[in-house]
CSV table of C-alpha atoms and ligand atoms in Angstrom, one decimal:
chain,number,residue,atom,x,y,z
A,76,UNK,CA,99.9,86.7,122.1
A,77,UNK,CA,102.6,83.8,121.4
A,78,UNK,CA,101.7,81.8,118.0
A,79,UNK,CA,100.3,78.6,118.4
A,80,UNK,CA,102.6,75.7,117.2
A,81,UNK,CA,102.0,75.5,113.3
A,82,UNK,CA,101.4,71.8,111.7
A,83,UNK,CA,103.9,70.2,110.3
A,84,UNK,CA,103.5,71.2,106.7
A,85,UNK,CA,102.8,74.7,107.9
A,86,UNK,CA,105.8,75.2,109.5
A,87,UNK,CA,107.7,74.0,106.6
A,88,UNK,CA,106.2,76.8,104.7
A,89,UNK,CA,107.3,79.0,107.0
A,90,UNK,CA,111.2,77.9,107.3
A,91,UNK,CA,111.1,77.7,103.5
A,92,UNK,CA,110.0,82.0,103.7
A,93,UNK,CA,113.0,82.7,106.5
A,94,UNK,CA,115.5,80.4,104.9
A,95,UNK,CA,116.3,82.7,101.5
A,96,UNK,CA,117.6,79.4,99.7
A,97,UNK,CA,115.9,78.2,96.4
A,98,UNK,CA,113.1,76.8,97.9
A,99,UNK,CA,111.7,80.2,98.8
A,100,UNK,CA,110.2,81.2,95.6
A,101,UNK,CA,107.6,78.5,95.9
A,102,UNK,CA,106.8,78.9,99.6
A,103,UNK,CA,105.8,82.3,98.8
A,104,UNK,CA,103.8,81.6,95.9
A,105,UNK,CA,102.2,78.8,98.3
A,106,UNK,CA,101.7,81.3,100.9
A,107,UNK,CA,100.1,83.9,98.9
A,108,UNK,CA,97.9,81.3,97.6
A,109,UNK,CA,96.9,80.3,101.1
A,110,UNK,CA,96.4,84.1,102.3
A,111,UNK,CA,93.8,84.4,98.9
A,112,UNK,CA,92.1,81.7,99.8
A,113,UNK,CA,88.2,82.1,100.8
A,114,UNK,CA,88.5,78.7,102.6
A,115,UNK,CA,87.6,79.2,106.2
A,116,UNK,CA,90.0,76.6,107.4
A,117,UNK,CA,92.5,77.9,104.9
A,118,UNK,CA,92.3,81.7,106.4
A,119,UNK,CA,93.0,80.6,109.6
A,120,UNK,CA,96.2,78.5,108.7
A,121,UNK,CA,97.0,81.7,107.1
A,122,UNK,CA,96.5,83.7,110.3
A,123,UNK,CA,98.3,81.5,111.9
A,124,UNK,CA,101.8,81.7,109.3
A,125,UNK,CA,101.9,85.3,109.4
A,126,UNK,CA,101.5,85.5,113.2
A,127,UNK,CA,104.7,83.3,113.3
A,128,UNK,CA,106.1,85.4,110.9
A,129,UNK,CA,105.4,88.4,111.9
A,130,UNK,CA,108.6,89.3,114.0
A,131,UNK,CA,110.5,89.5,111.0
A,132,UNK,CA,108.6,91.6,109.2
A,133,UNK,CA,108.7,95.7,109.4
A,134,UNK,CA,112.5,95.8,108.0
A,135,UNK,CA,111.4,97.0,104.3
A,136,UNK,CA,110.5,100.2,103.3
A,137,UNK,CA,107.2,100.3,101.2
A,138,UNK,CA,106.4,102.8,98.8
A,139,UNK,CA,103.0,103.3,97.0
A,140,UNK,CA,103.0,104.5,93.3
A,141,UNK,CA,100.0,105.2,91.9
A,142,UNK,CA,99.0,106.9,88.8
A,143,UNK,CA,96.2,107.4,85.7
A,144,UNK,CA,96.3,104.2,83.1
A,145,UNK,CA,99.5,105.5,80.7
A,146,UNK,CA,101.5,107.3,83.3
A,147,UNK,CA,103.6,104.9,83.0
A,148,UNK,CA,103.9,103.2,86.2
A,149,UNK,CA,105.0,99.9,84.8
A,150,UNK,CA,107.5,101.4,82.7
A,151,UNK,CA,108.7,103.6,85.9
A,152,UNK,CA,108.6,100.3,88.3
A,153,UNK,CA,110.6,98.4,85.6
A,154,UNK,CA,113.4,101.1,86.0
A,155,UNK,CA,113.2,101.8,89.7
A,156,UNK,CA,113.2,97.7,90.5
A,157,UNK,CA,116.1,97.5,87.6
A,158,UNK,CA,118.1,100.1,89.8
A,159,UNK,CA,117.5,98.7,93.2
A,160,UNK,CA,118.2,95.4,92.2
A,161,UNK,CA,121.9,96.8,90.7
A,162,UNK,CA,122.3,98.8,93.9
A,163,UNK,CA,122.2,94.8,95.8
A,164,UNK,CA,118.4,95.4,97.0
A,165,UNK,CA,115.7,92.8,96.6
A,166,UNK,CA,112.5,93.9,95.2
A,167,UNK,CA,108.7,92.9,95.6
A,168,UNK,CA,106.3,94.8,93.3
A,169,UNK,CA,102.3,94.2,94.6
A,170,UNK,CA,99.2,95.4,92.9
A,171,UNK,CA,96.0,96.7,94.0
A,172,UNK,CA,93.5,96.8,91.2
A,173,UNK,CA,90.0,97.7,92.0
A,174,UNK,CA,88.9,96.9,88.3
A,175,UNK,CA,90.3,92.9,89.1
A,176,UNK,CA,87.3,92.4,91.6
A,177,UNK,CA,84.7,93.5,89.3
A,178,UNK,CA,86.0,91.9,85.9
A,179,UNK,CA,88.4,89.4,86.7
A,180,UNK,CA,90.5,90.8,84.8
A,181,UNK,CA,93.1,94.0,85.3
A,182,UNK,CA,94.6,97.2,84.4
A,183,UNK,CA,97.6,96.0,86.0
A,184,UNK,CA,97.2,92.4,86.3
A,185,UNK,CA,99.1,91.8,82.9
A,186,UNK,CA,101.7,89.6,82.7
A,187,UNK,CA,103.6,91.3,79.7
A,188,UNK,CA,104.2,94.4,81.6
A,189,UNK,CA,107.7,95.1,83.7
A,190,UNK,CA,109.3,91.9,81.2
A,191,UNK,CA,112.8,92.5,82.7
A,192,UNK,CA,112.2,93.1,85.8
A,193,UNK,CA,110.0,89.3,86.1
A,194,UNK,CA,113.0,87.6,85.1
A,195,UNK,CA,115.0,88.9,87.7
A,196,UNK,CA,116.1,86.4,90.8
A,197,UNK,CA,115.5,89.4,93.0
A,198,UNK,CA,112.5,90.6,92.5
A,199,UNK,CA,108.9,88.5,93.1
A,200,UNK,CA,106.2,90.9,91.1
A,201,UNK,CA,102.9,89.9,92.5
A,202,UNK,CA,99.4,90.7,90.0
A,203,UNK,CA,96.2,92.0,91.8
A,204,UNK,CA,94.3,89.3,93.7
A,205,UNK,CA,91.2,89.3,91.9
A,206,UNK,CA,88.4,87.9,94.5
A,207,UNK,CA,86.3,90.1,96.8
A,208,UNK,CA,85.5,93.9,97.0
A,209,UNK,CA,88.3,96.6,97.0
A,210,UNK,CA,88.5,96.5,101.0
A,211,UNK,CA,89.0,92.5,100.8
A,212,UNK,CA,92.0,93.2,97.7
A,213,UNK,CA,93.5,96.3,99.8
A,214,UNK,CA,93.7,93.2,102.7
A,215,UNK,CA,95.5,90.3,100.8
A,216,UNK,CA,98.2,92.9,99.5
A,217,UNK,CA,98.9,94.1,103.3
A,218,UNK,CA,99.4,90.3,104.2
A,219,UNK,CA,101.2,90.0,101.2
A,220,UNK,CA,103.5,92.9,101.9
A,221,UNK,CA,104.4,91.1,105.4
A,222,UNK,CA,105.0,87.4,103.7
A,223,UNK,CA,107.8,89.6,101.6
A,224,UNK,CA,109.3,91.5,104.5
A,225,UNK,CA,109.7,88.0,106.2
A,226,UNK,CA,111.3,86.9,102.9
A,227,UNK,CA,114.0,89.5,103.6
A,228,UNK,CA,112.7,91.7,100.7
A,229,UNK,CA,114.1,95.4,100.9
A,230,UNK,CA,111.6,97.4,99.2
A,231,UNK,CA,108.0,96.6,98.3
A,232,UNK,CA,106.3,98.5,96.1
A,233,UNK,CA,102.9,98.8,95.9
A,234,UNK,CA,100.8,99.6,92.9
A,235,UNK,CA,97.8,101.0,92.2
A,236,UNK,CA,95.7,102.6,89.5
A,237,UNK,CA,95.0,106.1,89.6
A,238,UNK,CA,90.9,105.6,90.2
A,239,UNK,CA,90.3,107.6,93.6
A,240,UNK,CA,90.0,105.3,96.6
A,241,UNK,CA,92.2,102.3,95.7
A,242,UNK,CA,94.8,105.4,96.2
A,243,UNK,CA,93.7,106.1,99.8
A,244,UNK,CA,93.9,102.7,100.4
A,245,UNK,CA,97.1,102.2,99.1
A,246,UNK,CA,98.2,105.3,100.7
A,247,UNK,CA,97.3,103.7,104.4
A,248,UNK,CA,99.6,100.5,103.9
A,249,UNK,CA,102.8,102.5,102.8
A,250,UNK,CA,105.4,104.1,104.1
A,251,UNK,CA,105.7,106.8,101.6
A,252,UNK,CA,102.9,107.4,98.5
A,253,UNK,CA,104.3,108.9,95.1
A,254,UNK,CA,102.2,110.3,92.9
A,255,UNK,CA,102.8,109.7,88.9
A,256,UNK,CA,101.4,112.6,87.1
A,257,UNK,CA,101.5,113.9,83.3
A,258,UNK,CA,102.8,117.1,82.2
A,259,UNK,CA,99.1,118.5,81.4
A,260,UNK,CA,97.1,120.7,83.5
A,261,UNK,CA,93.9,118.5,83.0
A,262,UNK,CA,95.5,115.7,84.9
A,263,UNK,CA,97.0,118.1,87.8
A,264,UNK,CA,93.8,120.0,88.1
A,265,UNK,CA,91.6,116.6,88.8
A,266,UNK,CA,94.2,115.3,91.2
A,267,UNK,CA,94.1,118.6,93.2
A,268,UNK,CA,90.2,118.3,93.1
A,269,UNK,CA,89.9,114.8,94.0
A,270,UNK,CA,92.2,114.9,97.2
A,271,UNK,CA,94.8,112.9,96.1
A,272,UNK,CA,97.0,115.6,95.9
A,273,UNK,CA,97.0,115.8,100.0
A,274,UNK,CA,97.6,112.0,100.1
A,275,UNK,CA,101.0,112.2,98.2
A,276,UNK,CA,104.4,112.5,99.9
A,277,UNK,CA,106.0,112.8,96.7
A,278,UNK,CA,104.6,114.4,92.9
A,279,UNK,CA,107.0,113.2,90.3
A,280,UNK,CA,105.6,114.3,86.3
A,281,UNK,CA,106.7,111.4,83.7
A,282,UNK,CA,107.7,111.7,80.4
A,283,UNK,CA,110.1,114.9,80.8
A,284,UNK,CA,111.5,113.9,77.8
A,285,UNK,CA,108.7,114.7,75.7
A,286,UNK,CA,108.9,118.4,76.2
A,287,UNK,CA,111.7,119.2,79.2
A,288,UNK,CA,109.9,123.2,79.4
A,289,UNK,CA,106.2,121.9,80.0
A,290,UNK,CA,107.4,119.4,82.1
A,291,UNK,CA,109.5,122.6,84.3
A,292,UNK,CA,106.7,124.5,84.2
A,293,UNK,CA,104.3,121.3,85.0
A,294,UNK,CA,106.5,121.2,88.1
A,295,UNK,CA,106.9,125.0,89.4
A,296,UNK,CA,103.2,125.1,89.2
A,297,UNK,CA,102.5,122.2,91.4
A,298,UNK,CA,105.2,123.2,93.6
A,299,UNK,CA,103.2,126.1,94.2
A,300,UNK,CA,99.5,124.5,94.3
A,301,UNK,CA,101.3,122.2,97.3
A,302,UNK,CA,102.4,125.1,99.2
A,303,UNK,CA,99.1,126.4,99.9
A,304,UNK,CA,97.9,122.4,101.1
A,305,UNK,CA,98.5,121.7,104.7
A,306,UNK,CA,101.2,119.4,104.9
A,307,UNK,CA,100.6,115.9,106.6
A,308,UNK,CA,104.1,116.5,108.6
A,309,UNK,CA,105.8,120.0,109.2
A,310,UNK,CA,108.8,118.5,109.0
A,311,UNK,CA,108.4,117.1,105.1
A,312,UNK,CA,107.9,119.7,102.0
A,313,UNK,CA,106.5,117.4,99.5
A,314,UNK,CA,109.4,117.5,96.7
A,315,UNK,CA,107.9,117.7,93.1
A,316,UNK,CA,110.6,115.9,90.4
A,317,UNK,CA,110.5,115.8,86.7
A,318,UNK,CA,111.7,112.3,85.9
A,319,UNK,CA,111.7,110.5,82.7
A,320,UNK,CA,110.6,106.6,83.2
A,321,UNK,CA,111.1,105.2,79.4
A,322,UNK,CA,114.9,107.2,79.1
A,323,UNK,CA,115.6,106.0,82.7
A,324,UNK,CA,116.2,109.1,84.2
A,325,UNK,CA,115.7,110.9,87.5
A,326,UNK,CA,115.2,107.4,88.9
A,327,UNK,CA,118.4,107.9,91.4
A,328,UNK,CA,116.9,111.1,92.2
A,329,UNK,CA,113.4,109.4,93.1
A,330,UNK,CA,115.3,107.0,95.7
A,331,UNK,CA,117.2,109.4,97.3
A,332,UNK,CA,114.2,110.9,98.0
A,333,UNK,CA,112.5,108.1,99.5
A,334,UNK,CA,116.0,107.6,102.1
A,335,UNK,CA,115.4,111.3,102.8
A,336,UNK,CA,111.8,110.7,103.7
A,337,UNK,CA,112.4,107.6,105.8
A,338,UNK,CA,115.9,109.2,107.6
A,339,UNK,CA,113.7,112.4,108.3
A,340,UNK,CA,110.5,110.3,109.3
A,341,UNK,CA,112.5,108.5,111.2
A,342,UNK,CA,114.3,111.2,113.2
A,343,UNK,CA,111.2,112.7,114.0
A,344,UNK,CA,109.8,109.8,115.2
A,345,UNK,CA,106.9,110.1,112.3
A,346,UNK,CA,107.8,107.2,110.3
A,347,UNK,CA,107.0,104.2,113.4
A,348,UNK,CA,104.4,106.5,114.3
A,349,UNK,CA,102.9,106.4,111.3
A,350,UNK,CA,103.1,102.5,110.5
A,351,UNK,CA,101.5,102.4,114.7
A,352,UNK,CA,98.8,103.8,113.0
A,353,UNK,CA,98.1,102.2,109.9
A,354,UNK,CA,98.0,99.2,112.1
A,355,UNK,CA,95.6,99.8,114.3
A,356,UNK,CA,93.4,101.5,111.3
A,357,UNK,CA,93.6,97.8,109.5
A,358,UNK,CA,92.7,96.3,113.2
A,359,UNK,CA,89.9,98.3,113.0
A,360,UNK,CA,88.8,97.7,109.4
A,361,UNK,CA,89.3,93.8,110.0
A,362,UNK,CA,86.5,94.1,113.0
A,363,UNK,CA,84.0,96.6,111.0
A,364,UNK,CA,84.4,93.4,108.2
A,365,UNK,CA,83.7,90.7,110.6
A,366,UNK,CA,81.4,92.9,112.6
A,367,UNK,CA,79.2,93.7,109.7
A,368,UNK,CA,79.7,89.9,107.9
A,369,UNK,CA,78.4,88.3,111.6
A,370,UNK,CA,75.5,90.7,111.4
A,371,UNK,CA,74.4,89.8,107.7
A,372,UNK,CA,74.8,85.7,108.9
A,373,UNK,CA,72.8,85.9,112.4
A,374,UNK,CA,69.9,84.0,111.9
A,375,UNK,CA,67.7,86.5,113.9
A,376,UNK,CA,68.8,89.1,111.1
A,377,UNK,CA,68.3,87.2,108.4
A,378,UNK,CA,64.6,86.8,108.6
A,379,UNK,CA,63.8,90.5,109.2
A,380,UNK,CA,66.2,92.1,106.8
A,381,UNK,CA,64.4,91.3,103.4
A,382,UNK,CA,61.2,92.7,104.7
A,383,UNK,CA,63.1,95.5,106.4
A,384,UNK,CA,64.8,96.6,103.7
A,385,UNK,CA,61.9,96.4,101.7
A,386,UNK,CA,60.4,98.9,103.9
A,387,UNK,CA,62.9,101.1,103.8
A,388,UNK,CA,62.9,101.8,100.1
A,389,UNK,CA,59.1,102.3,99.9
A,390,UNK,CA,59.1,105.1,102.6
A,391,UNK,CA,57.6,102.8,105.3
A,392,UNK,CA,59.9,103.3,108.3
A,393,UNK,CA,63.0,105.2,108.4
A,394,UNK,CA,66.5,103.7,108.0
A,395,UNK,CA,67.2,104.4,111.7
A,396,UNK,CA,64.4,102.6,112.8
A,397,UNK,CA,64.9,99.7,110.9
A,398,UNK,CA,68.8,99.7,111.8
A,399,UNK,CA,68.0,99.8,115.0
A,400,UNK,CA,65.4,97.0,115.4
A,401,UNK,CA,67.4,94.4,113.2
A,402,UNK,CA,70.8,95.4,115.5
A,403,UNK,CA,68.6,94.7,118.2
A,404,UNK,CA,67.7,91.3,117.0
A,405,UNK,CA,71.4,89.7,117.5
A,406,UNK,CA,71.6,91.5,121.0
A,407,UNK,CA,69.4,88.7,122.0
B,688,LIG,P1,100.9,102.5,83.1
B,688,LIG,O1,99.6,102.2,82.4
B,688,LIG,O2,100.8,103.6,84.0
B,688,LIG,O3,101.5,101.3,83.7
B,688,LIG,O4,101.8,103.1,81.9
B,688,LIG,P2,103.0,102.3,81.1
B,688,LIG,O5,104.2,102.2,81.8
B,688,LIG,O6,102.4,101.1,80.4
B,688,LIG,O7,103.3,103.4,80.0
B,688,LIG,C1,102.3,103.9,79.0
B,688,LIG,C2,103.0,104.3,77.7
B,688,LIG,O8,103.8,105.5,78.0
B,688,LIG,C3,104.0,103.3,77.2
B,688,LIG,O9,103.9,103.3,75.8
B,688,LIG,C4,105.3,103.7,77.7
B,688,LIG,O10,106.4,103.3,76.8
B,688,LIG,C5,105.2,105.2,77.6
B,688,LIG,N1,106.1,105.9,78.6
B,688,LIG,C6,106.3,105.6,79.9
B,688,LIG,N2,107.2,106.4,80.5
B,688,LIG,C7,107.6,107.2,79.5
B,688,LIG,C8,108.5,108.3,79.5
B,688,LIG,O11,109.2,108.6,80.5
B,688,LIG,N3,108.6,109.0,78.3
B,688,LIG,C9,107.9,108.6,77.2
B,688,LIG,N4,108.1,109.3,76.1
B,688,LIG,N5,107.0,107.6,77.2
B,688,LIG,C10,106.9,106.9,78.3
């Protein structure tokens, strides 16, 4: 399908992303501020930039972090983004927040957090958008994530808090997902029971420095709990590190896991695969969204489903009744 020609001031938004001079900054504050928008006119002018920019996306890798409030993910970002940026690589850091949509404010939205790493040229740190349910934030960060790739950033991270299924989500728009745990058995025990633990393609336990044997030990044990997981590709053994964000170290050893992940990932074939996938997963989420917002708007529906409901939750028909006469209202 071959973009439409974009308006005038569209397209200038557009050259302004490609072109990497000054004037970028400000397109992609513009653009993100068009993507966010719950404007129907403005949604489909964003449509429409991202489909014309969307055959210079896919060149950065994107890497998820996620952990428990005081893991110390900004602290580790700061230092990670600090590195990359030494190392020549441009850095965008987004955040998914599922607590932004329900108080308008954030875990992670704050503006004092990663204070070096804002007032570097090269990186572009982006806070949770705060309108709409968790599925609508998850949304705006992946069309985020492509406005950056077309910007010619190298690596986007994404953020989220460690809360259950922002992580999935999270998870499903990255290339890699690493895991921010604290030396302390509590913390391992609830990520192994919650799942998350299966998710990750990469453990690392923070704050080492605290106590270097508990955090050995931290790490021989999970190493262990992982082997007995079945692993989401035979051809990757989920490395556990020990890393210390605040004293900067292990960081180097973080990223060369990451190229390890993407050379292997890549060799296999996983790693395009993989991104194949998550693509047609968001495909499918966009049309369950616009399926099920079509449904709640049709005017045939709209009538019934108060009293249907209603019915419902006294006991009076049975869900599958009722879902079935109100679907078959907006057949007609
Ligand atoms: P976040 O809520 O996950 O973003 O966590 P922060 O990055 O804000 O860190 C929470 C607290 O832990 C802060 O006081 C950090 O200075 C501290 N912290 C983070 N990393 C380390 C570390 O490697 N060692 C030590 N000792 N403290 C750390």
């Amino acid at each position: 399908m071959a973009p439409q020609p974009l308006p005038a001031a569209d397209q200038k938004l557009v050259d302004a992303i490609l072109a990497r001079g000054p004037a970028q900054r400000r397109a992609l504050a513009k653009a993100i501020t068009l993507i966010e928008s719950t404007r129907v006119d403005h949604q489909a002018r964003a449509r429409e930039v991202l489909a014309t920019l969307l055959p210079h996306t896919g060149r950065a890798i994107r890497v998820g972090i996620s952990g428990v409030p005081g893991s110390g993910k900004s602290t580790f970002i700061e230092a990670l983004g600090n590195f990359l940026i030494d190392g020549g690589k441009r850095v965008a850091v987004l955040a998914v927040d599922p607590s932004s949509s329900v108080s308008g404010g954030s875990i992670l939205g704050d503006k004092t957090r990663m204070e070096s790493l804002c007032q570097r040229e090269e990186a572009f740190i982006r806070p949770s958008p705060t309108s709409g349910a968790l599925g609508g934030v998850a949304e705006k960060t992946r069309e985020a994530m492509l406005l950056f790739e077309a910007a010619g950033f190298d690596v986007i991270i994404v953020e989220t808090v460690g809360v259950g299924q922002s992580e999935t989500m999270v998870a499903g728009m990255v290339d890699l997902f690493a895991l921010l745990q604290l030396v302390n058995a509590g913390d391992d025990l609830q990520t192994i029971k919650k799942g998350i633990i299966e998710i990750a393609d990469l453990v690392l336990f923070n704050k080492a420095d605290i106590d270097e044997k508990a955090a050995h030990l931290a790490q021989l044990q999970m190493t262990s709990a992982l082997t007995m997981l079945r692993p989401a590709s035979r051809n990757w053994k989920v490395p556990v590190l020990t890393i210390s964000a605040l004293a900067r170290r292990g960081i180097p050893a973080f990223w060369d896991e990451v190229e390890r992940y993407r050379a292997t990932m890549a060799e296999s074939g996983e790693f395009e695969a993989k991104r194949r996938r998550q693509a047609l997963a968001w495909m499918w989420n966009m049309i369950d969204a616009g399926v099920r917002q079509y449904f709640r708007q049709h005017p045939a529906v709209g009538a019934e489903l108060a009293q249907l409901s209603q019915a419902v939750a006294e006991g009076r028909t049975t869900p599958g009744a009722a879902a079935h006469r109100l679907l078959d209202s907006i057949k007609q």
